[in-house]
JSON list of C-alpha atoms and ligand atoms in Angstrom, two decimals:
[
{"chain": "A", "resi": 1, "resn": "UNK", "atom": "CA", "xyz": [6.30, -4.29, 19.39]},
{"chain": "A", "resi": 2, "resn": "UNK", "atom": "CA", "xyz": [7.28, -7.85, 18.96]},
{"chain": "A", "resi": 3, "resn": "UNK", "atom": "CA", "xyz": [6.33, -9.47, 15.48]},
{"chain": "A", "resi": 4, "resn": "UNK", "atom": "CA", "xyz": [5.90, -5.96, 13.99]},
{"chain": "A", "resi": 5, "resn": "UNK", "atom": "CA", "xyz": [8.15, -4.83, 11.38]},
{"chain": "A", "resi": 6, "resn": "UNK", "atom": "CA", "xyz": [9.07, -1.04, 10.93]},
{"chain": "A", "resi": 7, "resn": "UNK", "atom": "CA", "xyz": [8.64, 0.44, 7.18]},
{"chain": "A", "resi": 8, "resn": "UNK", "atom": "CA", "xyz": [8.82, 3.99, 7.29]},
{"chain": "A", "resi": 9, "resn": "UNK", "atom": "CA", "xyz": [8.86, 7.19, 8.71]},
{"chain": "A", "resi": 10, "resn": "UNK", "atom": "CA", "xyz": [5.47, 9.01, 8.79]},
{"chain": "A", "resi": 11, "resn": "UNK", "atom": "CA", "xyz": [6.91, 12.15, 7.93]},
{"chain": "A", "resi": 12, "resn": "UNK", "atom": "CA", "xyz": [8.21, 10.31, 4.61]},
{"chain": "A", "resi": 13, "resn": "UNK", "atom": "CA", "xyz": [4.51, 9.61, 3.44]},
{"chain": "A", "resi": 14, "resn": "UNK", "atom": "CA", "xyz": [2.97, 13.30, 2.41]},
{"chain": "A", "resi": 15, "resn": "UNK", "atom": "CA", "xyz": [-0.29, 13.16, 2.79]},
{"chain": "A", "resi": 16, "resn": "UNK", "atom": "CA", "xyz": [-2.47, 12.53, -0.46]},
{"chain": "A", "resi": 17, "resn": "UNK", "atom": "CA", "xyz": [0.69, 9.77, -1.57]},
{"chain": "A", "resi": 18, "resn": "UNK", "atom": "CA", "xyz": [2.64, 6.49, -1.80]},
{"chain": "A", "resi": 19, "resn": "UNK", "atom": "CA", "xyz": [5.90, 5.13, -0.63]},
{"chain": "A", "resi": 20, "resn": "UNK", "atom": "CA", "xyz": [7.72, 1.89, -1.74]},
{"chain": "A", "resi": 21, "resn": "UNK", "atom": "CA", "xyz": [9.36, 0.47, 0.95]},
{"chain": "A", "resi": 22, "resn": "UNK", "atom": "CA", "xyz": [11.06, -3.08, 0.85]},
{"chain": "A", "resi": 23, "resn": "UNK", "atom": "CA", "xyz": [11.94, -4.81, 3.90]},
{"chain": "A", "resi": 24, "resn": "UNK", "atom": "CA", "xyz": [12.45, -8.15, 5.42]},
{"chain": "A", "resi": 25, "resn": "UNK", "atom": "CA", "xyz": [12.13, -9.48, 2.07]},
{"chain": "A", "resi": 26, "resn": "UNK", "atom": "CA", "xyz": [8.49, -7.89, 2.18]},
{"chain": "A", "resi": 27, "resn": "UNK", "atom": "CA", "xyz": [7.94, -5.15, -1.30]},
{"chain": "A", "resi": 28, "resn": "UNK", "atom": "CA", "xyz": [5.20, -2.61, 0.49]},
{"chain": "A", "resi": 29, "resn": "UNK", "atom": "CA", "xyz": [3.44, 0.33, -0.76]},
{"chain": "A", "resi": 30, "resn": "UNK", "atom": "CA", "xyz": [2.16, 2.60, 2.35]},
{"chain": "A", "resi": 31, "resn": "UNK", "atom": "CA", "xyz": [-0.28, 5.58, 1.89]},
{"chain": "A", "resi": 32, "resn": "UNK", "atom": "CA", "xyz": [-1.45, 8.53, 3.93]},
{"chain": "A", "resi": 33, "resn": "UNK", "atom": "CA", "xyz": [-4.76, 9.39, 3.32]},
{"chain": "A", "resi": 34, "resn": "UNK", "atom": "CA", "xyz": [-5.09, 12.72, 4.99]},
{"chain": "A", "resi": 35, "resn": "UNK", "atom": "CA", "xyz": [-3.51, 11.69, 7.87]},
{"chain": "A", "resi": 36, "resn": "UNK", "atom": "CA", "xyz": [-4.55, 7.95, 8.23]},
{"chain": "A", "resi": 37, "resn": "UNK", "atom": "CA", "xyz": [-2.09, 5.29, 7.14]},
{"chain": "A", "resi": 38, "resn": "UNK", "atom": "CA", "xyz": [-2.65, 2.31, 4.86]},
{"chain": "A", "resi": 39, "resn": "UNK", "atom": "CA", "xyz": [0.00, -0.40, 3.80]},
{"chain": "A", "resi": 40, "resn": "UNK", "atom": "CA", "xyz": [-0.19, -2.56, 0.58]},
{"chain": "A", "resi": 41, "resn": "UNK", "atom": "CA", "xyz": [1.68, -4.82, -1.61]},
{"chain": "A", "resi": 42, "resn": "UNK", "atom": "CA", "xyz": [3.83, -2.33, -4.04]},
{"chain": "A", "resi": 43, "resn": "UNK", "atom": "CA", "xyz": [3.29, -4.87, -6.91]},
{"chain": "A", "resi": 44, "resn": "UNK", "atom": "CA", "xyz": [0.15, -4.40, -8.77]},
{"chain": "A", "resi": 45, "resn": "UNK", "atom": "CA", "xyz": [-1.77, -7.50, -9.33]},
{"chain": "A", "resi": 46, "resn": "UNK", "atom": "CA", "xyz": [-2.24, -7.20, -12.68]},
{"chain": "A", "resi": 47, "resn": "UNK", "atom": "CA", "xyz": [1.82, -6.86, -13.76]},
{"chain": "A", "resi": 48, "resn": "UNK", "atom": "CA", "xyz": [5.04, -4.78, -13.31]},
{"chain": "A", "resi": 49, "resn": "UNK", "atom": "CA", "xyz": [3.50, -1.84, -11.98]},
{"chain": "A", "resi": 50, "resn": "UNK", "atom": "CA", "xyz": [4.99, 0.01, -8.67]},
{"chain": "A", "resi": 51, "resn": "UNK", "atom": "CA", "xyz": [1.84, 0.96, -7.16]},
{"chain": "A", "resi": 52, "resn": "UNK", "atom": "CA", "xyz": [3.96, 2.96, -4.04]},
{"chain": "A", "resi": 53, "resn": "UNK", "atom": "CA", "xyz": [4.94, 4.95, -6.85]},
{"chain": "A", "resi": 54, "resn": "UNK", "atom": "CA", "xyz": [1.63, 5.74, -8.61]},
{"chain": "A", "resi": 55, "resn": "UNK", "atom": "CA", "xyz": [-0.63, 8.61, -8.10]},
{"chain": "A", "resi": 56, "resn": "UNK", "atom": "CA", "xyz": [-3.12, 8.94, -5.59]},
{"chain": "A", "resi": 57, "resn": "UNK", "atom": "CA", "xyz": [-6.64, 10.10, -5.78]},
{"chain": "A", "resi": 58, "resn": "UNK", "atom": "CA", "xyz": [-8.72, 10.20, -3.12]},
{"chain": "A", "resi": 59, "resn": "UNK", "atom": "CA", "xyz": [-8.71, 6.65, -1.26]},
{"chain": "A", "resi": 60, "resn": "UNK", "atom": "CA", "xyz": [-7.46, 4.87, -4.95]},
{"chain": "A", "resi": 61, "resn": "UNK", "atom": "CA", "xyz": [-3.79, 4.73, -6.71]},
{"chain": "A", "resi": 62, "resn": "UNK", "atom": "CA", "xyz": [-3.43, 4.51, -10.05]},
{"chain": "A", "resi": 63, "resn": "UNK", "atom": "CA", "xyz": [-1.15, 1.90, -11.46]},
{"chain": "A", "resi": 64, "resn": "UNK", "atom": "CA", "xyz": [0.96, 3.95, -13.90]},
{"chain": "A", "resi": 65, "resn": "UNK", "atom": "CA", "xyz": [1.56, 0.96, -16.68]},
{"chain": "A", "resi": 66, "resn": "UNK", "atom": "CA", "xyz": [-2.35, 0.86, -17.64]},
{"chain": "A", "resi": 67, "resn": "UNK", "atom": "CA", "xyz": [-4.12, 2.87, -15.66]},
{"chain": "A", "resi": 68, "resn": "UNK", "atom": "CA", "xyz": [-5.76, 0.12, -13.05]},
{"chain": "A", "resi": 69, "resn": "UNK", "atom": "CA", "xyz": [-6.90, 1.28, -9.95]},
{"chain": "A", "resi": 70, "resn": "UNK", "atom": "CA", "xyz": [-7.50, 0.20, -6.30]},
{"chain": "A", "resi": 71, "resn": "UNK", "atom": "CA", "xyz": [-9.14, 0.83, -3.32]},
{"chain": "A", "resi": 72, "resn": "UNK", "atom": "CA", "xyz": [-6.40, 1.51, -1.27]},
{"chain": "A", "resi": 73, "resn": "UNK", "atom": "CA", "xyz": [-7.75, 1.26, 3.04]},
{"chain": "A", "resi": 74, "resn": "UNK", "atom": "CA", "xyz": [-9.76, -2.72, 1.29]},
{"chain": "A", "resi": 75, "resn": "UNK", "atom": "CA", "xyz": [-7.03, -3.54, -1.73]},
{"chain": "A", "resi": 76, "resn": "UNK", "atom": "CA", "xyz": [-10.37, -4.30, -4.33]},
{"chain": "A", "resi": 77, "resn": "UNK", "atom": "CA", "xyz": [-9.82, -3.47, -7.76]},
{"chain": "A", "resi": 78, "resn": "UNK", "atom": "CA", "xyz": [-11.55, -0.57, -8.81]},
{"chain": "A", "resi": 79, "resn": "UNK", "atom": "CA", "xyz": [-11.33, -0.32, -12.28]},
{"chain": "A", "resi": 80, "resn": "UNK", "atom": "CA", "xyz": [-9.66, -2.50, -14.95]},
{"chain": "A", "resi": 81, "resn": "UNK", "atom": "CA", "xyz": [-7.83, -4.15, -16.30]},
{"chain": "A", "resi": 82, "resn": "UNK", "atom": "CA", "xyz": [-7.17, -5.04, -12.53]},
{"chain": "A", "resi": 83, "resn": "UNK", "atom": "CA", "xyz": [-9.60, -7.85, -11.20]},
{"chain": "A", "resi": 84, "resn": "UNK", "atom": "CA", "xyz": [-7.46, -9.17, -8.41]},
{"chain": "A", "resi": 85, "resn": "UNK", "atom": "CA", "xyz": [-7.19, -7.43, -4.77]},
{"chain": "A", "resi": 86, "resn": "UNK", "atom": "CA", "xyz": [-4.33, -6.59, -3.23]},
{"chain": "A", "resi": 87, "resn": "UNK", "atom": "CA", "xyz": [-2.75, -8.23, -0.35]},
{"chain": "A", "resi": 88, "resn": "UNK", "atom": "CA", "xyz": [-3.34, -5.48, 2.47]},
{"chain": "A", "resi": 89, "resn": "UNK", "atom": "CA", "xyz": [-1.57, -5.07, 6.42]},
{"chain": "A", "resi": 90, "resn": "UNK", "atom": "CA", "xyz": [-2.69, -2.72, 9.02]},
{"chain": "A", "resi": 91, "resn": "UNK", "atom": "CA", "xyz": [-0.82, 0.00, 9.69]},
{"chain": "A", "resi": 92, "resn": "UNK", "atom": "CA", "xyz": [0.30, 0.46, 13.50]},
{"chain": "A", "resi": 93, "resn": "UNK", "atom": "CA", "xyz": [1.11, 3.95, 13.40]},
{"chain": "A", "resi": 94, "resn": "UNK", "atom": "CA", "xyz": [4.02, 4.46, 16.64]},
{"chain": "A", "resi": 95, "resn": "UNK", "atom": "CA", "xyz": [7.01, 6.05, 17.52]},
{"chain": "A", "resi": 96, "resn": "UNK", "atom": "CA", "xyz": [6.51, 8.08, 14.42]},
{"chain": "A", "resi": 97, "resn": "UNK", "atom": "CA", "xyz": [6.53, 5.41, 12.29]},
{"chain": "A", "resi": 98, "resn": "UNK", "atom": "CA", "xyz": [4.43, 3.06, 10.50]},
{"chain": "A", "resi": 99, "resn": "UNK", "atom": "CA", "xyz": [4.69, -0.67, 11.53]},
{"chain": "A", "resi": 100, "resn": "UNK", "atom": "CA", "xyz": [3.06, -3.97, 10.10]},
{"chain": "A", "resi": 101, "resn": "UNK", "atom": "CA", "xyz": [2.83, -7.15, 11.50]},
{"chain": "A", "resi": 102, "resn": "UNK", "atom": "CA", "xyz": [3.94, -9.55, 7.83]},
{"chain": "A", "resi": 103, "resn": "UNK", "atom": "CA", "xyz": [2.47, -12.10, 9.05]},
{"chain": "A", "resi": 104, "resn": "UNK", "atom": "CA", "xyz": [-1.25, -10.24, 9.24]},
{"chain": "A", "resi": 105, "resn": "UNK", "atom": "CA", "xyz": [-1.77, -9.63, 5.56]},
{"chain": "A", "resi": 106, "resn": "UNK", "atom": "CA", "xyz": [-4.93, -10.41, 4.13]},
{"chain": "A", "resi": 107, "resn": "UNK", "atom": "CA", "xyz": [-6.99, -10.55, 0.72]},
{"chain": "A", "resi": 108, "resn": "UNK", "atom": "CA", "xyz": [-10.22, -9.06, 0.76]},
{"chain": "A", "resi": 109, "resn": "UNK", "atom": "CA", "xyz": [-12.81, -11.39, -0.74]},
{"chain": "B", "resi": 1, "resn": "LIG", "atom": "FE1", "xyz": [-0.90, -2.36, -13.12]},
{"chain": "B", "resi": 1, "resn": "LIG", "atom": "FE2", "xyz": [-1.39, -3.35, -15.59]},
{"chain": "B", "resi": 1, "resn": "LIG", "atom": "S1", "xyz": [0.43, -3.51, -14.38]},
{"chain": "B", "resi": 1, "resn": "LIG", "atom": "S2", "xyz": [-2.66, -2.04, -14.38]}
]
């Protein structure tokens, strides 16, 4: 498991939501989508919004300060005012947790 960073307990993550988890200097919002994990940035891209803390909805969260949305498993913007993705890390699900590697994050285009 070298380079790979632990952020949380899967059995912290109900299914159908978000957790914010900070760590290593790294602010991360990971998901379980019924059963499948997904990690984020927690800051939305469009301002001050805690989008580890925002409702879920099928595979899109719901930035609570004005309504924005994402697709969570690509990070794309789903509905405004949000036009910028989301950085995005996949989730290495082990040990019953949920690892990234910080390094691996990526913008989809
Ligand atoms: Fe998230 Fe504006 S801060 S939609």
């Amino acid at each position: 498991m070298q380079g790979l960073l632990r952020l949380i307990g899967t059995a912290e993550v109900p299914e159908g939501e978000g957790r914010r988890v900070q760590a290593a200097g790294g602010d991360y919002a990971v998901f379980n989508l019924a059963g499948v994990f997904y990690v984020t940035q927690n800051r939305c891209t469009h301002g001050p919004g805690d989008l580890g803390e925002c409702l879920v909805e099928g595979e899109e969260v719901e930035c609570d300060f004005h309504q924005g949305r994402f697709h969570i498993p690509t990070g794309r913007p789903t509905a405004a005012p949000c036009t910028e993705p989301l950085r995005v890390w996949d989730a290495v699900v082990r040990d019953g947790a949920v690892w990234i590697d910080p390094a691996a994050g990526r913008v989809a285009a």
